[in-house]
Coordinates of C-alpha atoms in Angstrom, one line a residue:
M280 CA 71.4 67.1 0.5
S281 CA 74.4 69.4 1.0
F282 CA 77.2 68.7 3.4
A283 CA 78.2 72.4 3.3
R284 CA 76.2 75.5 4.2
V285 CA 76.6 79.2 4.7
Q286 CA 74.3 80.7 7.2
V287 CA 73.4 84.3 6.2
D288 CA 72.4 86.6 9.1
L289 CA 70.1 89.1 7.3
S290 CA 69.7 91.1 10.5
A291 CA 73.5 91.7 10.6
L292 CA 73.2 92.7 6.9
V293 CA 70.7 95.4 7.9
T294 CA 72.9 96.4 10.8
N295 CA 75.7 97.0 8.4
Y296 CA 73.5 98.9 6.0
R297 CA 72.4 101.2 8.8
L298 CA 76.0 101.7 9.8
F299 CA 76.6 103.2 6.3
K300 CA 73.4 105.2 6.5
S301 CA 74.6 106.8 9.7
C302 CA 77.7 108.0 8.0
V303 CA 76.1 109.9 5.0
E304 CA 73.9 112.8 4.4
G305 CA 72.7 111.5 1.0
E306 CA 71.4 108.2 -0.2
V307 CA 73.0 104.8 0.4
G308 CA 72.6 102.1 -2.2
A309 CA 74.0 98.6 -2.3
V310 CA 76.2 96.6 -4.6
V311 CA 74.7 93.2 -5.1
K312 CA 76.7 91.9 -8.0
A313 CA 78.1 88.3 -8.1
N314 CA 74.8 87.0 -6.6
G315 CA 75.0 89.3 -3.6
Y316 CA 78.7 88.6 -3.1
G317 CA 77.9 84.9 -3.1
L318 CA 75.2 85.1 -0.4
G319 CA 72.1 85.2 -2.6
A320 CA 71.1 88.4 -4.4
D321 CA 67.3 88.0 -4.2
E322 CA 67.3 87.6 -0.4
V323 CA 69.8 90.4 0.1
V324 CA 67.8 92.8 -2.1
K325 CA 64.5 92.0 -0.4
R326 CA 65.9 92.6 3.0
L327 CA 67.8 95.8 2.1
F328 CA 64.7 97.1 0.3
E329 CA 62.7 96.6 3.5
A330 CA 65.5 98.5 5.3
G331 CA 65.0 101.5 3.0
C332 CA 67.5 100.8 0.2
R333 CA 66.3 101.9 -3.3
S334 CA 69.4 101.8 -5.5
F335 CA 71.2 98.6 -6.4
F336 CA 74.3 97.9 -8.5
V337 CA 75.1 94.8 -10.5
A338 CA 77.9 93.9 -12.9
T339 CA 76.0 92.6 -15.9
L340 CA 72.5 92.7 -17.4
D341 CA 72.2 88.9 -16.8
E342 CA 72.8 89.5 -13.1
A343 CA 70.0 92.2 -13.1
L344 CA 67.6 89.9 -14.9
A345 CA 68.2 87.1 -12.4
I346 CA 67.0 89.3 -9.5
T347 CA 63.4 90.0 -8.6
M348 CA 63.6 93.7 -8.2
P349 CA 61.1 95.5 -6.0
D350 CA 59.0 98.3 -7.6
S351 CA 60.3 101.9 -7.1
S352 CA 63.9 100.8 -7.1
D353 CA 66.8 101.6 -9.4
I354 CA 69.2 99.0 -10.6
Y355 CA 72.5 100.1 -12.2
V356 CA 74.5 97.8 -14.5
F357 CA 78.2 98.5 -14.2
E358 CA 79.1 96.6 -17.4
P359 CA 76.2 96.7 -19.8
P360 CA 76.3 95.1 -23.3
L361 CA 78.7 96.8 -25.6
D362 CA 76.4 97.5 -28.6
Q363 CA 73.4 99.7 -29.2
E364 CA 71.0 96.8 -29.1
G365 CA 72.4 95.8 -25.7
I366 CA 72.2 99.3 -24.2
N367 CA 68.6 99.5 -25.4
A368 CA 67.9 96.0 -23.9
T369 CA 69.3 97.2 -20.6
V370 CA 67.1 100.2 -20.5
D371 CA 64.0 98.3 -21.7
A372 CA 64.6 95.9 -18.8
G373 CA 64.1 98.8 -16.5
C374 CA 67.8 99.1 -15.6
I375 CA 70.2 102.0 -15.9
P376 CA 73.3 101.3 -17.9
V377 CA 76.6 102.7 -16.9
A378 CA 78.5 104.1 -19.9
N379 CA 82.1 103.2 -19.7
D380 CA 83.4 104.7 -23.0
A381 CA 82.7 107.2 -25.7
V382 CA 81.0 104.6 -27.9
Q383 CA 78.5 103.7 -25.3
L384 CA 78.0 107.4 -24.6
E385 CA 77.3 107.9 -28.3
F386 CA 74.6 105.2 -28.2
A387 CA 73.0 107.1 -25.3
Q388 CA 73.0 110.3 -27.2
K389 CA 70.7 108.7 -29.8
E390 CA 68.2 107.8 -27.0
V391 CA 68.1 111.0 -25.0
Q392 CA 64.8 110.1 -23.4
K393 CA 66.5 107.1 -21.7
K394 CA 68.6 107.9 -18.6
I395 CA 72.1 106.6 -18.1
A396 CA 74.9 106.7 -15.6
V397 CA 78.5 107.6 -16.7
H398 CA 81.6 106.2 -15.1
I399 CA 84.6 108.6 -15.1
D400 CA 87.9 106.8 -14.6
T401 CA 90.0 109.0 -12.3
G402 CA 93.0 106.7 -12.0
M403 CA 91.9 103.0 -11.8
E404 CA 92.8 102.5 -15.4
R405 CA 90.0 99.9 -15.5
L406 CA 86.6 100.8 -16.8
G407 CA 85.2 104.3 -17.4
I408 CA 85.9 107.3 -19.6
S409 CA 89.3 108.7 -18.7
Y410 CA 89.1 112.1 -16.9
R411 CA 91.9 113.2 -19.3
S412 CA 89.7 112.7 -22.4
V413 CA 86.1 113.5 -21.4
N414 CA 84.2 115.2 -24.2
M415 CA 82.1 117.6 -22.2
E416 CA 79.8 118.4 -25.2
Q417 CA 79.1 114.8 -25.7
L418 CA 78.6 114.2 -22.1
K419 CA 76.1 117.1 -21.7
S420 CA 74.1 116.0 -24.7
A421 CA 73.2 112.6 -23.1
N422 CA 70.5 112.1 -20.4
V423 CA 73.0 111.6 -17.5
H424 CA 71.3 110.4 -14.4
L425 CA 74.4 109.7 -12.3
L426 CA 78.1 110.5 -12.6
M427 CA 80.3 108.0 -10.8
T428 CA 83.9 107.1 -10.2
H429 CA 85.8 104.4 -8.2
L430 CA 88.7 104.9 -5.8
A431 CA 91.7 102.7 -6.2
C432 CA 93.0 102.9 -2.6
A433 CA 90.0 103.5 -0.4
D434 CA 90.9 100.5 1.7
D435 CA 93.9 102.7 2.8
P436 CA 92.2 105.9 3.9
D437 CA 95.5 107.7 4.4
N438 CA 96.7 107.2 0.8
P439 CA 96.9 110.6 -0.9
F440 CA 95.7 109.2 -4.2
N441 CA 92.2 109.1 -2.7
V442 CA 92.1 112.9 -2.5
E443 CA 93.7 113.2 -6.0
Q444 CA 91.0 111.0 -7.5
V445 CA 88.2 113.0 -5.9
E446 CA 89.7 116.3 -7.1
R447 CA 89.9 115.0 -10.6
F448 CA 86.3 113.8 -10.4
Q449 CA 84.9 117.0 -8.9
R450 CA 86.5 119.1 -11.7
I451 CA 84.1 117.3 -14.1
A452 CA 81.1 116.8 -11.8
C453 CA 80.9 120.5 -10.9
Q454 CA 80.0 121.3 -14.5
F455 CA 76.8 119.2 -14.2
S456 CA 74.4 121.1 -12.0
G457 CA 71.6 118.9 -10.6
V458 CA 73.3 115.6 -11.7
R459 CA 73.9 113.2 -8.8
T460 CA 77.3 111.8 -8.1
S461 CA 78.5 108.5 -6.7
I462 CA 82.0 107.9 -5.3
G463 CA 82.0 105.9 -2.1
N464 CA 82.4 102.1 -2.0
S465 CA 82.3 100.6 1.5
A466 CA 85.6 102.0 2.7
A467 CA 85.2 105.4 1.1
T468 CA 81.7 105.8 2.5
L469 CA 83.2 105.5 6.0
M470 CA 85.9 108.0 5.2
G471 CA 83.6 111.1 5.2
E472 CA 81.4 113.2 3.0
R473 CA 84.1 114.2 0.6
F474 CA 84.6 110.6 -0.5
Q475 CA 80.9 109.6 -0.7
G476 CA 79.0 111.6 -3.4
D477 CA 75.2 111.9 -3.4
L478 CA 74.7 108.1 -3.7
A479 CA 77.1 105.9 -1.8
R480 CA 77.4 102.3 -3.0
P481 CA 78.9 100.0 -0.3
G482 CA 79.6 96.4 -1.3
I483 CA 81.8 94.2 0.8
G484 CA 81.1 95.9 4.1
L485 CA 77.4 95.1 3.8
Y486 CA 78.4 91.4 3.9
G487 CA 80.6 91.6 6.9
A488 CA 84.1 91.5 5.5
N489 CA 86.6 94.2 6.3
P490 CA 86.6 97.1 3.7
F491 CA 89.9 98.3 5.2
S492 CA 93.4 96.8 4.7
K493 CA 94.9 98.1 8.0
R494 CA 92.0 99.1 10.3
E495 CA 89.7 97.0 12.5
N496 CA 86.6 95.8 10.8
P497 CA 83.7 98.1 11.7
T498 CA 81.0 95.8 10.3
S499 CA 79.1 92.9 11.8
I500 CA 79.6 89.3 10.6
V501 CA 76.9 88.2 8.1
A502 CA 78.1 84.9 6.7
T503 CA 79.1 81.7 8.6
C504 CA 80.3 78.9 6.4
E505 CA 80.2 75.4 7.8
A506 CA 80.7 71.8 6.8
Q507 CA 79.3 68.5 8.2
V508 CA 81.5 65.8 9.6
L509 CA 81.2 62.7 7.4
S510 CA 83.7 60.4 9.0
I511 CA 86.0 60.1 12.0
R512 CA 88.9 57.8 12.3
D513 CA 91.8 57.2 14.6
V514 CA 95.2 57.0 12.9
E515 CA 98.4 55.8 14.4
S516 CA 101.7 57.7 14.6
G517 CA 103.5 57.7 11.3
T518 CA 100.3 57.5 9.2
S519 CA 100.0 59.6 6.1
V520 CA 96.8 61.6 5.3
G521 CA 95.4 62.5 1.9
Y522 CA 96.6 62.8 -1.6
G523 CA 100.3 62.9 -2.1
R524 CA 101.0 61.9 1.5
T525 CA 101.9 65.5 2.3
Y526 CA 101.1 65.1 6.0
T527 CA 102.2 62.3 8.3
S528 CA 101.0 62.1 11.9
E529 CA 103.6 62.5 14.6
K530 CA 101.4 60.9 17.2
P531 CA 98.1 59.0 17.5
T532 CA 95.6 61.4 15.9
R533 CA 91.8 61.7 15.4
I534 CA 91.0 62.7 11.8
A535 CA 87.6 63.9 10.7
V536 CA 86.5 64.1 7.1
V537 CA 84.2 67.1 6.4
G538 CA 82.0 67.6 3.4
I539 CA 83.5 70.6 1.7
G540 CA 86.4 70.9 -0.7
Y541 CA 88.0 73.1 -3.3
A542 CA 85.0 72.8 -5.6
D543 CA 83.0 74.5 -2.8
G544 CA 85.4 77.3 -2.2
V545 CA 88.0 76.0 0.2
P546 CA 91.3 77.0 -1.6
R547 CA 93.7 74.1 -2.0
V548 CA 96.5 76.4 -0.9
L549 CA 95.2 76.0 2.7
S550 CA 96.2 72.4 2.7
N551 CA 98.3 71.8 5.8
R552 CA 98.1 75.4 6.8
G553 CA 94.4 76.4 7.4
N554 CA 91.9 75.6 10.1
F555 CA 88.3 74.8 10.8
A556 CA 86.7 75.4 14.2
F557 CA 84.4 73.6 16.6
G558 CA 83.3 76.2 19.1
D559 CA 86.5 77.9 20.2
K560 CA 88.7 75.0 19.3
L561 CA 90.8 75.3 16.1
L562 CA 91.1 72.2 14.0
P563 CA 94.1 72.1 11.6
I564 CA 93.6 71.0 8.1
R565 CA 95.7 67.8 7.5
G566 CA 96.8 66.7 4.0
H567 CA 95.8 68.1 0.7
I568 CA 92.3 69.5 0.4
S569 CA 90.2 67.4 -2.0
M570 CA 87.6 68.5 -4.5
D571 CA 84.7 67.4 -2.2
V572 CA 86.1 66.8 1.2
T573 CA 88.7 68.1 3.6
Q574 CA 90.5 66.2 6.4
I575 CA 91.0 67.9 9.8
D576 CA 92.7 67.1 13.1
V577 CA 90.0 66.8 15.8
T578 CA 92.1 65.2 18.5
S579 CA 91.3 68.2 20.7
C580 CA 87.5 67.6 20.4
P581 CA 86.8 64.1 21.8
D582 CA 83.0 65.0 21.9
L583 CA 82.9 65.8 18.1
K584 CA 80.8 63.2 16.3
I585 CA 79.7 62.3 12.8
G586 CA 76.9 64.7 11.7
D587 CA 78.2 67.7 13.6
W588 CA 79.0 70.9 11.8
V589 CA 82.4 72.6 11.9
E590 CA 83.1 76.2 10.9
F591 CA 85.3 77.2 7.9
F592 CA 84.8 80.9 8.6
G593 CA 82.3 83.0 10.5
K594 CA 81.9 83.9 14.1
N595 CA 85.0 81.9 15.4
I596 CA 87.3 82.2 12.4
D597 CA 87.3 85.6 10.7
C598 CA 86.7 85.4 6.9
D599 CA 89.4 88.0 6.3
D600 CA 91.9 86.1 8.4
V601 CA 91.3 82.9 6.5
A602 CA 91.7 84.8 3.2
K603 CA 95.0 86.3 4.3
S604 CA 96.2 82.7 5.0
A605 CA 95.4 81.9 1.4
N606 CA 97.0 85.2 0.1
S607 CA 93.5 86.2 -0.9
L608 CA 90.7 88.6 0.1
G609 CA 87.4 88.3 1.9
Y610 CA 85.8 89.3 -1.4
E611 CA 87.1 86.2 -3.1
F612 CA 86.1 83.9 -0.3
L613 CA 82.5 85.0 -0.3
T614 CA 82.0 85.2 -4.1
G615 CA 83.9 81.9 -4.4
L616 CA 81.4 79.8 -2.4
G617 CA 80.3 77.0 -4.7
K618 CA 76.8 76.2 -5.9
R619 CA 76.7 73.1 -3.7
V620 CA 77.0 75.2 -0.6
E621 CA 73.5 75.6 0.7
R622 CA 72.4 79.2 1.6
L623 CA 70.4 79.4 4.8
Y624 CA 68.9 82.7 5.9
I625 CA 68.4 83.5 9.6

């Protein structure tokens, strides 16, 4: 039995997918890496397939093999194995490897009957073949199914580097008549046709976190993370709480112990600064967060009882707001949910 759960609203997931669909002329795929951003890739893929999604993106071959992929769908592997055998294994598994360097592209040239995607690095300086050193002859001799790039600053739509990256990419893509392109992540897909390509690939926005750094979140909440109350006790004024005695009550206080800790994805940095919620009541974290449990001040909720569930993030506490309190991102909070946290689909 788990004392922590995340309720995944699959209808909201589909609503978000349809939001992206409404913004594009071409196809909309879905990034489902990191186990569907922590929410369960199998359930996510199944529901998105039912909603019309046919292209899925994962980070590694192992991630692809762990998903039950529907027939008539494509699955792209962003970071395929580095050697010829691994590239072949990726293709033999029914996946499309994304070539990130000249060596992988050379492997693909030897197997021209097998289609690949190619990542052009236009300024991230991460993965991909640099736009400065693309060997067009080599590129054209492979069976390129998709040309893709990734924007470094899409979360800030007004950043001029977005346009610069797209222009770099288009100078290469225009030489490949009939080859589809992919540019848009969640934020870029919402920025307009120029930033999308033929196949948009939203990720975080599908799961309800804000793809923008300075704009209101246009997506619907998908994940609500909760923990069960294991214990409630009344402490007197002047009583210390938790490891290291980092919090001391200033008045008689009602303390609840909830069954989620840093092993489950509650960052220890939120000790004495984060909150849980019970309905619309905020419940401050008191003392250091432990590995398995967290102590919270529930003085404002006299009706709260053992066995009740309190929210870590979701409909009452925005995931991105919690992440900012921890100097983090919604991405990290979703993908950081521990294995003990039960996934429930509604």
